[in-house]
Amino acid sequence: MKRIAACICACTLLSAMTSFPAAAKEAVPVDVDEAVYAQLLTSYGCDADGDGVVTEEEFRSINNIRIDPTGIEDMSWMTRRDARNSLTLEGGTLTEAAAASLTEVSQLRTLLLLGVTLEDISFIGEMNLSTCYLQQMGYITHQQRLAVMRVA
């Protein structure tokens, strides 16, 4: 009887020291527009751990986001990013509403517009950018470019 009690006590002690695998929390996708999220999933470096989900933490740490602005009306989700960062808008059309919402993104330092269709670039002058590139946008005149240019 003493042996059985000793074995039960030993098993109880051993079971308390044995590690059990904990169930991992399910990854929660970042709360952004569906069109933006689909592009984040396929962009290099956005899904850092490769689990097929871009989480809020991963989103905050992305240095450069490269997206097609077509169909995106609000870009204020960029304000939730921590790092001084850059944004590349490639192809497609940037609406006036989306351009206006970019002026709210104070941490944005570099903006690259690559073949983007837009009527007015005056919003760039309202932003606190270090660098802005306009490539493959020959329809933007030199006067428009000079109007938003700042010399430090």
Coordinates of N, CA, C and O in Angstrom, one line a residue:
M1 N 0.8 -1.2 0.0 CA 0.0 0.0 0.0 C 0.9 1.3 0.0 O 0.5 2.2 -0.7
K2 N 2.0 1.2 0.8 CA 2.9 2.3 0.9 C 3.5 2.5 -0.5 O 3.7 3.7 -0.9
R3 N 3.8 1.5 -1.2 CA 4.4 1.6 -2.5 C 3.5 2.2 -3.5 O 3.9 3.0 -4.3
I4 N 2.2 1.9 -3.5 CA 1.2 2.4 -4.4 C 1.1 3.9 -4.1 O 1.1 4.7 -5.0
A5 N 1.0 4.3 -2.8 CA 0.9 5.7 -2.5 C 2.1 6.5 -2.9 O 2.1 7.6 -3.4
A6 N 3.3 5.9 -2.7 CA 4.6 6.5 -3.2 C 4.6 6.7 -4.7 O 5.1 7.7 -5.2
C7 N 4.1 5.7 -5.4 CA 4.1 5.8 -6.9 C 3.1 6.9 -7.3 O 3.4 7.6 -8.2
I8 N 2.0 7.0 -6.7 CA 1.0 8.0 -7.0 C 1.6 9.4 -6.7 O 1.5 10.3 -7.5
C9 N 2.2 9.5 -5.6 CA 2.9 10.8 -5.2 C 4.0 11.2 -6.2 O 4.1 12.3 -6.7
A10 N 4.8 10.2 -6.6 CA 5.8 10.4 -7.6 C 5.3 10.8 -8.9 O 5.8 11.8 -9.6
C11 N 4.2 10.1 -9.4 CA 3.6 10.5 -10.7 C 3.0 11.9 -10.6 O 3.1 12.6 -11.6
T12 N 2.4 12.2 -9.5 CA 1.8 13.5 -9.3 C 2.9 14.6 -9.4 O 2.7 15.6 -10.1
L13 N 4.0 14.4 -8.8 CA 5.1 15.4 -8.8 C 5.7 15.5 -10.2 O 6.0 16.6 -10.7
L14 N 5.9 14.3 -10.9 CA 6.4 14.4 -12.2 C 5.5 15.0 -13.2 O 5.9 15.7 -14.1
S15 N 4.2 14.8 -13.0 CA 3.2 15.4 -14.0 C 3.2 16.9 -13.8 O 2.9 17.7 -14.8
A16 N 3.5 17.4 -12.6 CA 3.5 18.9 -12.4 C 4.7 19.5 -13.1 O 4.7 20.7 -13.5
M17 N 5.8 18.8 -13.3 CA 7.0 19.3 -13.9 C 7.0 19.1 -15.4 O 7.9 19.6 -16.1
T18 N 6.2 18.3 -15.9 CA 6.1 18.0 -17.3 C 5.5 19.1 -18.1 O 4.4 19.6 -17.7
S19 N 6.1 19.5 -19.1 CA 5.6 20.6 -19.9 C 4.5 20.1 -20.9 O 4.7 19.1 -21.5
F20 N 3.5 20.8 -21.0 CA 2.4 20.5 -22.0 C 2.4 21.5 -23.1 O 2.6 22.7 -22.8
P21 N 2.3 21.1 -24.3 CA 2.2 22.1 -25.4 C 1.0 23.0 -25.2 O -0.1 22.5 -25.0
A22 N 1.2 24.3 -25.3 CA 0.1 25.2 -25.1 C -0.5 25.5 -26.5 O 0.3 25.6 -27.5
A23 N -1.7 25.7 -26.6 CA -2.4 26.0 -27.9 C -2.0 27.4 -28.3 O -2.1 28.4 -27.5
A24 N -1.5 27.6 -29.5 CA -1.0 28.9 -29.9 C -2.3 29.8 -30.2 O -3.3 29.2 -30.7
K25 N -2.1 31.0 -30.0 CA -3.2 31.9 -30.3 C -3.3 32.0 -31.9 O -2.3 32.0 -32.5
E26 N -4.5 32.1 -32.3 CA -4.7 32.2 -33.7 C -4.3 33.6 -34.2 O -4.7 34.6 -33.5
A27 N -3.6 33.7 -35.3 CA -3.1 35.0 -35.7 C -4.3 35.8 -36.2 O -5.1 35.3 -37.0
V28 N -4.3 37.1 -35.8 CA -5.4 38.0 -36.2 C -4.9 38.9 -37.3 O -3.9 39.6 -37.1
P29 N -5.6 39.0 -38.4 CA -5.1 39.8 -39.5 C -5.3 41.3 -39.2 O -6.1 41.7 -38.4
V30 N -4.4 42.1 -39.7 CA -4.4 43.6 -39.5 C -5.7 44.1 -40.1 O -6.2 43.6 -41.1
D31 N -6.3 45.1 -39.4 CA -7.5 45.7 -39.9 C -7.3 46.8 -40.9 O -7.1 48.0 -40.5
V32 N -7.2 46.4 -42.1 CA -7.1 47.4 -43.3 C -8.1 47.0 -44.3 O -8.7 45.9 -44.3
D33 N -8.3 47.9 -45.3 CA -9.2 47.6 -46.4 C -8.8 46.3 -47.1 O -7.6 45.9 -47.2
E34 N -9.8 45.5 -47.6 CA -9.6 44.2 -48.2 C -8.6 44.3 -49.4 O -7.8 43.4 -49.5
A35 N -8.7 45.3 -50.2 CA -7.8 45.5 -51.3 C -6.4 45.7 -50.9 O -5.5 45.1 -51.5
V36 N -6.2 46.4 -49.8 CA -4.9 46.6 -49.3 C -4.3 45.3 -48.7 O -3.2 45.0 -48.9
Y37 N -5.1 44.6 -47.9 CA -4.7 43.4 -47.3 C -4.3 42.4 -48.3 O -3.2 41.7 -48.1
A38 N -5.0 42.2 -49.4 CA -4.6 41.3 -50.4 C -3.3 41.6 -51.0 O -2.5 40.7 -51.3
Q39 N -3.0 42.9 -51.1 CA -1.7 43.3 -51.7 C -0.6 43.1 -50.7 O 0.6 42.7 -51.0
L40 N -0.9 43.3 -49.4 CA 0.1 43.1 -48.3 C 0.6 41.6 -48.3 O 1.7 41.3 -48.0
L41 N -0.4 40.7 -48.5 CA -0.1 39.3 -48.4 C 0.9 38.9 -49.5 O 1.7 38.0 -49.2
T42 N 0.9 39.6 -50.6 CA 1.8 39.2 -51.7 C 3.0 40.0 -51.8 O 3.9 39.8 -52.6
S43 N 3.1 41.1 -51.0 CA 4.3 42.0 -51.0 C 5.4 41.4 -50.2 O 5.2 40.8 -49.1
Y44 N 6.6 41.6 -50.7 CA 7.8 41.1 -50.1 C 8.0 41.6 -48.6 O 7.9 42.8 -48.5
G45 N 8.2 40.8 -47.7 CA 8.5 41.2 -46.3 C 7.3 41.6 -45.4 O 7.5 41.9 -44.3
C46 N 6.1 41.6 -46.0 CA 4.9 42.0 -45.1 C 4.5 40.9 -44.2 O 4.1 41.1 -43.1
D47 N 4.5 39.6 -44.7 CA 4.2 38.5 -43.8 C 5.5 37.9 -43.3 O 6.0 36.9 -43.8
A48 N 6.1 38.5 -42.3 CA 7.5 38.2 -41.8 C 7.6 36.7 -41.4 O 8.7 36.1 -41.7
D49 N 6.6 36.2 -40.8 CA 6.8 34.8 -40.3 C 6.3 33.7 -41.3 O 6.4 32.5 -41.1
G50 N 5.7 34.2 -42.4 CA 5.3 33.3 -43.5 C 4.1 32.4 -43.1 O 3.9 31.4 -43.7
D51 N 3.3 32.8 -42.2 CA 2.1 32.0 -41.8 C 0.9 32.3 -42.6 O -0.2 31.7 -42.4
G52 N 1.0 33.2 -43.6 CA -0.2 33.5 -44.5 C -1.1 34.5 -43.9 O -2.2 34.7 -44.4
V53 N -0.7 35.2 -42.8 CA -1.5 36.2 -42.1 C -0.6 37.4 -41.8 O 0.5 37.2 -41.2
V54 N -1.0 38.6 -42.3 CA -0.2 39.8 -41.9 C -0.9 40.4 -40.6 O -2.0 40.8 -40.7
T55 N -0.2 40.2 -39.5 CA -0.8 40.7 -38.2 C -0.5 42.2 -38.0 O 0.3 42.8 -38.8
E56 N -1.1 42.7 -37.0 CA -0.9 44.2 -36.7 C 0.6 44.4 -36.4 O 1.1 45.4 -36.8
E57 N 1.2 43.5 -35.6 CA 2.6 43.7 -35.3 C 3.5 43.7 -36.5 O 4.4 44.5 -36.6
E58 N 3.2 42.7 -37.4 CA 4.0 42.7 -38.7 C 3.8 43.9 -39.5 O 4.7 44.5 -40.0
F59 N 2.5 44.4 -39.5 CA 2.2 45.6 -40.3 C 2.9 46.8 -39.8 O 3.4 47.6 -40.5
R60 N 3.0 47.0 -38.4 CA 3.6 48.1 -37.8 C 5.1 48.2 -38.1 O 5.7 49.2 -38.2
S61 N 5.7 47.0 -38.4 CA 7.2 47.0 -38.6 C 7.6 47.0 -40.0 O 8.8 47.0 -40.3
I62 N 6.7 47.0 -41.0 CA 7.0 47.1 -42.4 C 7.7 48.4 -42.7 O 7.2 49.4 -42.4
N63 N 8.9 48.3 -43.3 CA 9.6 49.6 -43.7 C 9.0 50.2 -45.0 O 8.9 51.4 -45.1
N64 N 8.7 49.3 -46.0 CA 8.3 49.8 -47.3 C 7.1 49.0 -47.7 O 7.1 47.8 -47.8
I65 N 6.0 49.8 -48.0 CA 4.8 49.1 -48.6 C 4.7 49.5 -50.0 O 4.9 50.7 -50.4
R66 N 4.5 48.5 -50.9 CA 4.4 48.7 -52.3 C 3.0 48.2 -52.7 O 2.8 47.0 -52.7
I67 N 2.1 49.1 -53.2 CA 0.8 48.7 -53.5 C 0.3 49.5 -54.8 O 0.9 50.5 -55.1
D68 N -0.7 48.9 -55.4 CA -1.4 49.6 -56.5 C -2.6 50.3 -55.8 O -3.4 49.7 -55.1
P69 N -2.7 51.7 -56.0 CA -3.7 52.4 -55.2 C -5.1 52.4 -55.8 O -6.1 52.9 -55.3
T70 N -5.3 51.6 -56.9 CA -6.6 51.6 -57.6 C -7.7 51.0 -56.6 O -7.5 50.0 -56.0
G71 N -8.8 51.7 -56.5 CA -9.9 51.3 -55.6 C -9.7 51.6 -54.1 O -10.6 51.3 -53.3
I72 N -8.6 52.2 -53.7 CA -8.4 52.5 -52.3 C -8.7 54.0 -52.2 O -8.1 54.9 -52.8
E73 N -9.7 54.3 -51.3 CA -10.2 55.6 -51.1 C -9.6 56.3 -49.9 O -9.6 57.5 -49.8
D74 N -9.1 55.5 -48.9 CA -8.6 56.0 -47.7 C -7.3 55.4 -47.4 O -7.2 54.1 -47.3
M75 N -6.3 56.2 -47.2 CA -4.9 55.6 -46.9 C -4.5 56.0 -45.4 O -3.4 55.8 -45.0
S76 N -5.5 56.4 -44.6 CA -5.1 56.8 -43.2 C -4.7 55.6 -42.4 O -4.1 55.8 -41.3
W77 N -4.9 54.4 -42.8 CA -4.4 53.2 -42.1 C -2.9 53.2 -42.0 O -2.3 52.6 -41.1
M78 N -2.2 54.0 -42.8 CA -0.7 54.2 -42.8 C -0.3 54.8 -41.5 O 0.8 54.7 -41.0
T79 N -1.2 55.6 -40.8 CA -0.8 56.3 -39.6 C -0.5 55.3 -38.4 O 0.1 55.7 -37.5
R80 N -1.0 54.1 -38.5 CA -0.8 53.1 -37.5 C 0.6 52.5 -37.5 O 1.0 51.7 -36.6
R81 N 1.4 52.8 -38.5 CA 2.7 52.2 -38.6 C 3.7 53.0 -37.7 O 3.6 54.2 -37.6
D82 N 4.7 52.3 -37.1 CA 5.6 52.9 -36.2 C 6.8 53.5 -36.8 O 7.2 54.6 -36.5
A83 N 7.4 52.8 -37.7 CA 8.7 53.2 -38.2 C 8.6 54.4 -39.2 O 7.5 54.6 -39.8
R84 N 9.6 55.2 -39.3 CA 9.6 56.2 -40.4 C 9.8 55.3 -41.6 O 10.7 54.5 -41.7
N85 N 8.9 55.5 -42.5 CA 8.8 54.5 -43.6 C 8.6 55.1 -44.9 O 8.6 56.3 -45.1
S86 N 8.5 54.2 -45.9 CA 8.3 54.7 -47.3 C 7.1 53.9 -47.9 O 6.7 52.9 -47.4
L87 N 6.5 54.6 -48.9 CA 5.3 54.0 -49.6 C 5.6 54.1 -51.1 O 6.0 55.2 -51.5
T88 N 5.4 53.0 -51.8 CA 5.5 53.0 -53.2 C 4.1 52.7 -53.8 O 3.5 51.7 -53.4
L89 N 3.6 53.6 -54.5 CA 2.3 53.5 -55.2 C 2.7 53.2 -56.7 O 3.3 54.1 -57.3
E90 N 2.3 52.0 -57.2 CA 2.7 51.6 -58.5 C 1.5 51.3 -59.4 O 0.7 50.5 -59.1
G91 N 1.5 52.0 -60.5 CA 0.4 51.8 -61.5 C -1.0 52.3 -60.9 O -1.1 52.8 -59.8
G92 N -2.0 52.1 -61.6 CA -3.3 52.4 -61.2 C -3.6 53.9 -61.0 O -2.9 54.7 -61.5
T93 N -4.7 54.2 -60.3 CA -5.1 55.5 -60.1 C -5.2 55.9 -58.7 O -5.8 55.1 -57.9
L94 N -4.7 57.0 -58.3 CA -4.8 57.5 -57.0 C -5.9 58.6 -56.9 O -5.8 59.6 -57.7
T95 N -6.9 58.3 -56.2 CA -8.1 59.3 -56.1 C -7.7 60.5 -55.2 O -6.7 60.4 -54.4
E96 N -8.4 61.6 -55.4 CA -8.2 62.8 -54.6 C -8.4 62.5 -53.1 O -7.7 63.0 -52.3
A97 N -9.4 61.6 -52.8 CA -9.6 61.3 -51.4 C -8.5 60.5 -50.8 O -8.1 60.8 -49.6
A98 N -7.9 59.6 -51.5 CA -6.8 58.8 -51.0 C -5.6 59.7 -50.9 O -4.8 59.6 -49.9
A99 N -5.4 60.6 -51.8 CA -4.2 61.5 -51.8 C -4.4 62.4 -50.6 O -3.4 62.7 -49.8
A100 N -5.6 62.9 -50.3 CA -5.8 63.8 -49.1 C -5.5 63.0 -47.8 O -5.0 63.6 -46.9
S101 N -5.9 61.8 -47.8 CA -5.7 61.0 -46.5 C -4.2 60.7 -46.3 O -3.8 60.5 -45.2
L102 N -3.4 60.7 -47.4 CA -1.9 60.6 -47.2 C -1.3 61.7 -46.4 O -0.3 61.6 -45.8
T103 N -1.9 62.9 -46.5 CA -1.3 64.1 -45.8 C -1.4 63.9 -44.3 O -0.7 64.6 -43.6
E104 N -2.2 63.0 -43.8 CA -2.4 62.7 -42.4 C -1.2 61.8 -41.9 O -1.1 61.7 -40.7
V105 N -0.5 61.2 -42.8 CA 0.5 60.2 -42.4 C 1.8 60.9 -42.1 O 2.7 61.1 -43.0
S106 N 2.0 61.4 -40.9 CA 3.2 62.2 -40.5 C 4.5 61.4 -40.5 O 5.5 62.0 -40.7
Q107 N 4.5 60.1 -40.3 CA 5.7 59.4 -40.2 C 6.2 58.9 -41.6 O 7.3 58.4 -41.7
L108 N 5.4 59.2 -42.7 CA 5.9 58.9 -44.0 C 7.0 59.8 -44.4 O 6.9 61.0 -44.4
R109 N 8.1 59.2 -44.8 CA 9.3 60.0 -45.2 C 9.6 59.9 -46.7 O 10.2 60.9 -47.3
T110 N 9.3 58.8 -47.3 CA 9.6 58.6 -48.7 C 8.4 58.2 -49.5 O 7.7 57.2 -49.0
L111 N 8.0 58.9 -50.6 CA 6.9 58.5 -51.4 C 7.4 58.4 -52.8 O 8.0 59.2 -53.4
L112 N 7.1 57.2 -53.4 CA 7.4 56.9 -54.8 C 6.1 56.7 -55.5 O 5.4 55.8 -55.2
L113 N 5.9 57.5 -56.5 CA 4.7 57.4 -57.4 C 5.3 56.9 -58.7 O 6.0 57.6 -59.4
L114 N 5.0 55.6 -59.1 CA 5.5 55.0 -60.2 C 4.4 54.7 -61.2 O 3.7 53.7 -61.1
G115 N 4.3 55.5 -62.2 CA 3.2 55.3 -63.3 C 1.8 55.4 -62.7 O 0.9 54.8 -63.2
V116 N 1.6 56.2 -61.7 CA 0.3 56.4 -61.1 C -0.4 57.5 -61.9 O 0.1 58.5 -62.2
T117 N -1.7 57.3 -62.1 CA -2.6 58.3 -62.7 C -3.2 59.1 -61.6 O -3.9 58.6 -60.8
L118 N -3.0 60.4 -61.7 CA -3.6 61.4 -60.8 C -3.6 62.7 -61.4 O -2.7 63.0 -62.2
E119 N -4.6 63.5 -61.1 CA -4.7 64.9 -61.7 C -3.8 65.9 -61.0 O -3.3 66.8 -61.7
D120 N -3.8 65.9 -59.7 CA -3.2 67.0 -59.0 C -2.2 66.4 -58.0 O -2.5 65.5 -57.2
I121 N -1.0 67.0 -57.9 CA 0.0 66.5 -57.0 C 0.3 67.5 -55.9 O 1.2 67.4 -55.1
S122 N -0.6 68.5 -55.7 CA -0.4 69.5 -54.7 C -0.4 69.0 -53.3 O 0.2 69.6 -52.4
F123 N -1.0 67.8 -53.1 CA -1.0 67.2 -51.7 C 0.4 66.9 -51.3 O 0.7 66.9 -50.1
I124 N 1.3 66.7 -52.2 CA 2.7 66.4 -51.8 C 3.3 67.5 -51.1 O 4.1 67.3 -50.1
G125 N 3.0 68.8 -51.5 CA 3.5 69.9 -50.8 C 3.1 70.0 -49.3 O 3.7 70.7 -48.5
E126 N 2.0 69.4 -49.0 CA 1.4 69.4 -47.6 C 2.1 68.4 -46.7 O 1.9 68.4 -45.5
M127 N 2.8 67.5 -47.3 CA 3.4 66.3 -46.6 C 4.8 66.7 -46.1 O 5.5 67.5 -46.7
N128 N 5.2 66.1 -45.0 CA 6.6 66.3 -44.5 C 7.5 65.2 -45.0 O 8.0 64.4 -44.2
L129 N 7.7 65.1 -46.3 CA 8.5 64.1 -46.9 C 10.0 64.5 -46.9 O 10.3 65.7 -47.1
S130 N 10.9 63.5 -46.8 CA 12.3 63.7 -47.1 C 12.6 63.6 -48.6 O 13.4 64.4 -49.1
T131 N 11.9 62.7 -49.2 CA 12.1 62.4 -50.6 C 10.8 62.0 -51.3 O 10.0 61.3 -50.7
C132 N 10.6 62.5 -52.5 CA 9.4 62.1 -53.3 C 9.9 61.9 -54.7 O 10.6 62.7 -55.3
Y133 N 9.6 60.7 -55.3 CA 10.0 60.4 -56.6 C 8.7 60.3 -57.5 O 7.7 59.7 -57.1
L134 N 8.7 60.9 -58.6 CA 7.7 60.8 -59.6 C 8.3 60.2 -60.8 O 9.0 60.8 -61.6
Q135 N 8.0 58.9 -61.1 CA 8.6 58.2 -62.2 C 7.5 57.7 -63.1 O 6.4 57.3 -62.7
Q136 N 7.8 57.7 -64.4 CA 6.9 57.3 -65.5 C 5.6 58.1 -65.4 O 4.5 57.6 -65.5
M137 N 5.7 59.4 -65.1 CA 4.6 60.3 -64.9 C 4.9 61.6 -65.7 O 4.8 62.7 -65.2
G138 N 5.1 61.4 -67.0 CA 5.5 62.5 -67.9 C 4.4 63.6 -68.1 O 4.7 64.7 -68.4
Y139 N 3.2 63.2 -67.8 CA 2.1 64.2 -67.9 C 2.1 65.2 -66.8 O 1.4 66.3 -66.8
I140 N 2.9 65.0 -65.7 CA 3.0 66.0 -64.6 C 4.1 67.1 -65.1 O 5.2 66.7 -65.4
T141 N 3.7 68.3 -65.2 CA 4.5 69.3 -65.8 C 5.6 69.8 -64.8 O 5.5 69.5 -63.6
H142 N 6.6 70.5 -65.3 CA 7.7 71.0 -64.5 C 7.1 72.0 -63.5 O 7.6 72.1 -62.4
Q143 N 6.2 72.8 -63.9 CA 5.6 73.8 -63.0 C 4.9 73.1 -61.8 O 5.0 73.6 -60.7
Q144 N 4.2 72.0 -62.1 CA 3.5 71.3 -61.0 C 4.6 70.7 -60.1 O 4.4 70.7 -58.8
R145 N 5.7 70.2 -60.6 CA 6.7 69.6 -59.8 C 7.4 70.7 -58.9 O 7.6 70.5 -57.7
L146 N 7.6 71.9 -59.5 CA 8.3 73.0 -58.8 C 7.3 73.5 -57.7 O 7.8 74.0 -56.6
A147 N 6.1 73.5 -57.9 CA 5.1 74.0 -56.9 C 5.1 73.2 -55.6 O 4.8 73.8 -54.6
V148 N 5.4 71.9 -55.7 CA 5.4 71.1 -54.5 C 6.9 70.9 -53.9 O 7.0 70.3 -52.9
M149 N 7.8 71.4 -54.6 CA 9.2 71.1 -54.2 C 9.7 72.0 -53.0 O 9.3 73.2 -53.0
R150 N 10.4 71.5 -52.1 CA 11.0 72.2 -51.0 C 12.5 72.0 -51.1 O 13.0 70.9 -51.3
V151 N 13.2 73.1 -50.8 CA 14.7 73.0 -50.8 C 15.1 73.2 -49.3 O 14.8 74.2 -48.7
A152 N 15.9 72.3 -48.8 CA 16.3 72.4 -47.4 C 17.6 73.2 -47.3 O 18.4 73.3 -48.1

